[in-house]
mmCIF file of C-alpha atoms in Angstrom:
data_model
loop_
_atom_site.group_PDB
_atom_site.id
_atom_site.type_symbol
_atom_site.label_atom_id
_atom_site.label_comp_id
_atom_site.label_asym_id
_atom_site.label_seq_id
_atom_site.Cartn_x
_atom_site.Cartn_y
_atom_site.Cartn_z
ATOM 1 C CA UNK A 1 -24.796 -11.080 -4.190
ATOM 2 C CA UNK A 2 -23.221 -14.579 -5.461
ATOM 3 C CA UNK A 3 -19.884 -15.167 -5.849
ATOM 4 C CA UNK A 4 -18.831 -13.385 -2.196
ATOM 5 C CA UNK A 5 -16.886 -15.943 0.186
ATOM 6 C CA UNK A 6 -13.437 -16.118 1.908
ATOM 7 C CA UNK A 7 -11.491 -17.009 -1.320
ATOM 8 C CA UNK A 8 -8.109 -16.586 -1.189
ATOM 9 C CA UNK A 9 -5.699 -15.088 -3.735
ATOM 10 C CA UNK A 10 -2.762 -17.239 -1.775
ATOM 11 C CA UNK A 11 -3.486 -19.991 -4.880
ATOM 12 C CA UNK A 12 0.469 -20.265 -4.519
ATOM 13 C CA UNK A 13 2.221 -20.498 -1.591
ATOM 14 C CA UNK A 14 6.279 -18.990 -1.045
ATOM 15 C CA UNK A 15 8.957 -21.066 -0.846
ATOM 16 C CA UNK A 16 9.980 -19.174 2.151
ATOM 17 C CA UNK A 17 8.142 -18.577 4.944
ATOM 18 C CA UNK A 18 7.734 -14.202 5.007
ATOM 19 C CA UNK A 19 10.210 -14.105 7.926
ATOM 20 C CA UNK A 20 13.036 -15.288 5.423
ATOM 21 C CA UNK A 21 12.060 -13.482 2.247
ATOM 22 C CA UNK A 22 14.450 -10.745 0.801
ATOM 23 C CA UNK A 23 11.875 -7.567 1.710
ATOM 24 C CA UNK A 24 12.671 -6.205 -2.151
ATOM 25 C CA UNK A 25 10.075 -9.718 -2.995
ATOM 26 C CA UNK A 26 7.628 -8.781 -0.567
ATOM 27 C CA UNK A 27 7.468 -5.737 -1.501
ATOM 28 C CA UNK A 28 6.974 -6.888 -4.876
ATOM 29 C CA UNK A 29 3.959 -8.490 -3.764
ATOM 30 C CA UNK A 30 3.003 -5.546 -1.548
ATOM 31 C CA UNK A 31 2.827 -3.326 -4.623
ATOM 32 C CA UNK A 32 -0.127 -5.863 -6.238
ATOM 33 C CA UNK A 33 -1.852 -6.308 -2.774
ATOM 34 C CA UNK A 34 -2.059 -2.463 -2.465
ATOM 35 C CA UNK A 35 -3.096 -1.461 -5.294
ATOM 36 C CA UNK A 36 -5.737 -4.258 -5.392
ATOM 37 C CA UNK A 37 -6.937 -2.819 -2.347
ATOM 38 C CA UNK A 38 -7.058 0.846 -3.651
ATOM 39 C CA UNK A 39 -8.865 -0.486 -6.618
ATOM 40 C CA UNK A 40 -11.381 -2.505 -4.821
ATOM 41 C CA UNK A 41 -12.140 0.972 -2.707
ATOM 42 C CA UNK A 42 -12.211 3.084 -5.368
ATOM 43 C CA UNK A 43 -14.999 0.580 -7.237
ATOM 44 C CA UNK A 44 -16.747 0.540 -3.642
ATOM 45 C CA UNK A 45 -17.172 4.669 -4.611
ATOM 46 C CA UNK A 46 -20.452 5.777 -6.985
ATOM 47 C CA UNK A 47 -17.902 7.148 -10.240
ATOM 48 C CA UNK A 48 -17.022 3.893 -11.846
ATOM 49 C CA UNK A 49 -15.852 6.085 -15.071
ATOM 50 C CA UNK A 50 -12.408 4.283 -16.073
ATOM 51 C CA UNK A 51 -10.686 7.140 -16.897
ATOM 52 C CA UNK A 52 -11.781 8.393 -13.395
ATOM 53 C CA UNK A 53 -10.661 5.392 -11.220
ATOM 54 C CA UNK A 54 -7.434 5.386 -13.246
ATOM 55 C CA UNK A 55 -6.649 9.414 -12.169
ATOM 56 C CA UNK A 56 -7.486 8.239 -8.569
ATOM 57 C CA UNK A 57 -5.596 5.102 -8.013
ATOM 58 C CA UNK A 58 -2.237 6.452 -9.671
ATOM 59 C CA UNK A 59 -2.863 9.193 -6.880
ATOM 60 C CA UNK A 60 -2.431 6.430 -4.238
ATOM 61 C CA UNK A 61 0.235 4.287 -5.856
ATOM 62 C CA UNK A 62 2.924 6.511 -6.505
ATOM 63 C CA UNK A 63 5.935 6.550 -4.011
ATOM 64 C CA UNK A 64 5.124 9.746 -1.950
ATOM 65 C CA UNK A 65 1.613 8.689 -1.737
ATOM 66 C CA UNK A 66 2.757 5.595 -0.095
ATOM 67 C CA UNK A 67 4.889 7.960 1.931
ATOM 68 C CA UNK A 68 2.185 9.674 3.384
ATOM 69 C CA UNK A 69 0.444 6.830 3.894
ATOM 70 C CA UNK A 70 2.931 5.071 5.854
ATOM 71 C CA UNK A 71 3.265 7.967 7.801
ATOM 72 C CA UNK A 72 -0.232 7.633 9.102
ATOM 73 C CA UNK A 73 0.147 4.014 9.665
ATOM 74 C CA UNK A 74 3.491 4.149 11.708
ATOM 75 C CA UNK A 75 1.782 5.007 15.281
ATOM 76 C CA UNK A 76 -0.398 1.803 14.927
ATOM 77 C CA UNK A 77 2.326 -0.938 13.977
ATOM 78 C CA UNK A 78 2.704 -3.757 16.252
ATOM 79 C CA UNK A 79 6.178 -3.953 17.088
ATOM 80 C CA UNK A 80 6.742 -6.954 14.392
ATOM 81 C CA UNK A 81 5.392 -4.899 11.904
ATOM 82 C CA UNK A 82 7.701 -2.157 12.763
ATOM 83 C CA UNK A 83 10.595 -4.404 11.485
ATOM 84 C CA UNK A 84 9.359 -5.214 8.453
ATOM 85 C CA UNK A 85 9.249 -1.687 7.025
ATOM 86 C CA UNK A 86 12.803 -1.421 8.136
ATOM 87 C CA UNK A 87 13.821 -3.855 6.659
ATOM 88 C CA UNK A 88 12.234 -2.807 3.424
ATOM 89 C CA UNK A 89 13.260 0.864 3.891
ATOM 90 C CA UNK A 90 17.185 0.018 4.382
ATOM 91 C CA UNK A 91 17.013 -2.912 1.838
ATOM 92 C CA UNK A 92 18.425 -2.117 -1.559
ATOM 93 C CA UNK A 93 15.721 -2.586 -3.811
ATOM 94 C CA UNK A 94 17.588 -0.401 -7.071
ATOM 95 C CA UNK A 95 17.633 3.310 -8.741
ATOM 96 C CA UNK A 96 14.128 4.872 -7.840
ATOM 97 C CA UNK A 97 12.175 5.863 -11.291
ATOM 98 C CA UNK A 98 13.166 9.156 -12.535
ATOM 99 C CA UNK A 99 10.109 10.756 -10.764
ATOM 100 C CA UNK A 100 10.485 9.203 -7.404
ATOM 101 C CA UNK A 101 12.395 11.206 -4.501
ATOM 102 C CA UNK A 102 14.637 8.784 -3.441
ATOM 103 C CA UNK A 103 13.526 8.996 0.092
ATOM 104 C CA UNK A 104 10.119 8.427 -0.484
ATOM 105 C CA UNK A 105 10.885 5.320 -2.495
ATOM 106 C CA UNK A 106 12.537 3.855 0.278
ATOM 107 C CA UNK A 107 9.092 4.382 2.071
ATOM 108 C CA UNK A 108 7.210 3.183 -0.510
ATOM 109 C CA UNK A 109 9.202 0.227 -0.701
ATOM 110 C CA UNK A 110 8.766 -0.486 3.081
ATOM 111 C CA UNK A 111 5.068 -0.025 2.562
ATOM 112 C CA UNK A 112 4.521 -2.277 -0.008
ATOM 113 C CA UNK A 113 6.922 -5.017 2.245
ATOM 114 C CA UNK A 114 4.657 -4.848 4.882
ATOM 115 C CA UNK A 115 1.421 -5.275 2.684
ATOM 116 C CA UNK A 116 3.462 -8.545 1.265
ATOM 117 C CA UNK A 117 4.727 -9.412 4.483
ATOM 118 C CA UNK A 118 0.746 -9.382 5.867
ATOM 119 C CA UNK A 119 -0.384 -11.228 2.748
ATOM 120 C CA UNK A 120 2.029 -13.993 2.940
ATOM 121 C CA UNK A 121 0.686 -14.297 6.743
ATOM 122 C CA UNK A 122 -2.594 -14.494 5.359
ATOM 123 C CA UNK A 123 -3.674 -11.621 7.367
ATOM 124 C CA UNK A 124 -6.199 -9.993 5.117
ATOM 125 C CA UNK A 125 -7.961 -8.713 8.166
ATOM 126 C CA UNK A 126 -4.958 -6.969 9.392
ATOM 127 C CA UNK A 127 -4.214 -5.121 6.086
ATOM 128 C CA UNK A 128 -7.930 -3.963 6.014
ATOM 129 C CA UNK A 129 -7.484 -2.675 9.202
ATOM 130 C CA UNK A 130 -4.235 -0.523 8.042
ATOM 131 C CA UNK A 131 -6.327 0.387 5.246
ATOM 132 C CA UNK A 132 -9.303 1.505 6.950
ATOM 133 C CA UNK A 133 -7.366 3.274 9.446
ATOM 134 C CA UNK A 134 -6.205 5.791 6.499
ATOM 135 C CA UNK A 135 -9.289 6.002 5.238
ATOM 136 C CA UNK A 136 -10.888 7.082 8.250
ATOM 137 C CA UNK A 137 -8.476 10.082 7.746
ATOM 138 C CA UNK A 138 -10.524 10.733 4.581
ATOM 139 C CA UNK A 139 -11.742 14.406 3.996
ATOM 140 C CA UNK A 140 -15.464 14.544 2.458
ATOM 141 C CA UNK A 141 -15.059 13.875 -0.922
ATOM 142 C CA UNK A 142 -11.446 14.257 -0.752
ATOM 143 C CA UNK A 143 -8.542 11.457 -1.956
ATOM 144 C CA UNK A 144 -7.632 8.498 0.600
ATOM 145 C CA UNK A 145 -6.471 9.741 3.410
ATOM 146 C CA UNK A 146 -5.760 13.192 2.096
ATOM 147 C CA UNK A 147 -2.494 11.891 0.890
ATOM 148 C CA UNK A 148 -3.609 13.265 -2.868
ATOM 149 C CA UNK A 149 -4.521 15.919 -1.604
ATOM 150 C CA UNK A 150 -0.978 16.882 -0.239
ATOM 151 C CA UNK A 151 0.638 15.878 -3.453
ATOM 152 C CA UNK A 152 -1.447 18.142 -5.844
ATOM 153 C CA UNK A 153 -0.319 20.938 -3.244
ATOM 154 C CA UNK A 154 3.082 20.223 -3.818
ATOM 155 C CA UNK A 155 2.446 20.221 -7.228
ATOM 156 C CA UNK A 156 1.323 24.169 -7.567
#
């Protein structure tokens, strides 16, 4: 298929380098680069109905999805890696949205630093690894990493 390559979506580069950014910005960024990459998975699947993909990727995007999905991830940061989310979990990144358990904002928001924090490194290969890695958790037929799956149990 044309139009595959290495492009980049780095088409502007931070005025910091990622060690020095406030972890609220990259997890600013975090929150486009993961759900670009639940989007791009979720297209990679057979059901390309848009009210479909829409119910799935708001499954994986809300704070105690990201929860869960840090959770997985934890055993298999580097050391470096490690940091960031701590950073972004003790940061103080404002008042959670009325839905959001504090607590797993805080994860969310340490999530979504690390995704920035990886993208900013340009290591795309790294955050498909982390990705991968939950999706190998992946029940047949079942949402990313089970993490929906949890939440609609919580839900009843």
């Amino acid at each position: 298929m044309s139009g595959r390559g290495d492009a980049s979506l780095l088409v502007f580069p931070p005025a910091k380098s990622p060690q020095l950014m406030n972890p609220v910005v990259l997890a600013y960024m975090g929150d486009a680069v993961f759900e670009l990459m639940v989007r791009q998975y979720l297209i990679s699947l057979p059901n390309h109905k848009p009210h479909h993909l829409h119910r799935e990727a708001t499954k994986h995007v809300s704070a105690k999805a990201q929860r869960l999905w840090l959770e997985r991830l934890q055993p298999l940061l580097s050391e470096e890696e490690a940091d960031i989310v701590r950073r972004g979990r003790n940061t103080k990144s404002g008042a959670p949205p009325k839905n959001a358990d504090p607590a797993d904002y805080r994860q969310a928001t340490a999530l979504e630093s690390l995704f920035g924090y990886l993208f900013y490194e340009g290591r795309m290969a790294r955050i498909k690894e982390l990705f991968d890695a939950v999706l190998a958790d992946k029940p047949a037929g079942g949402a990313i990493g089970s993490a929906a799956t949890e939440i609609e149990e919580d839900r009843s």
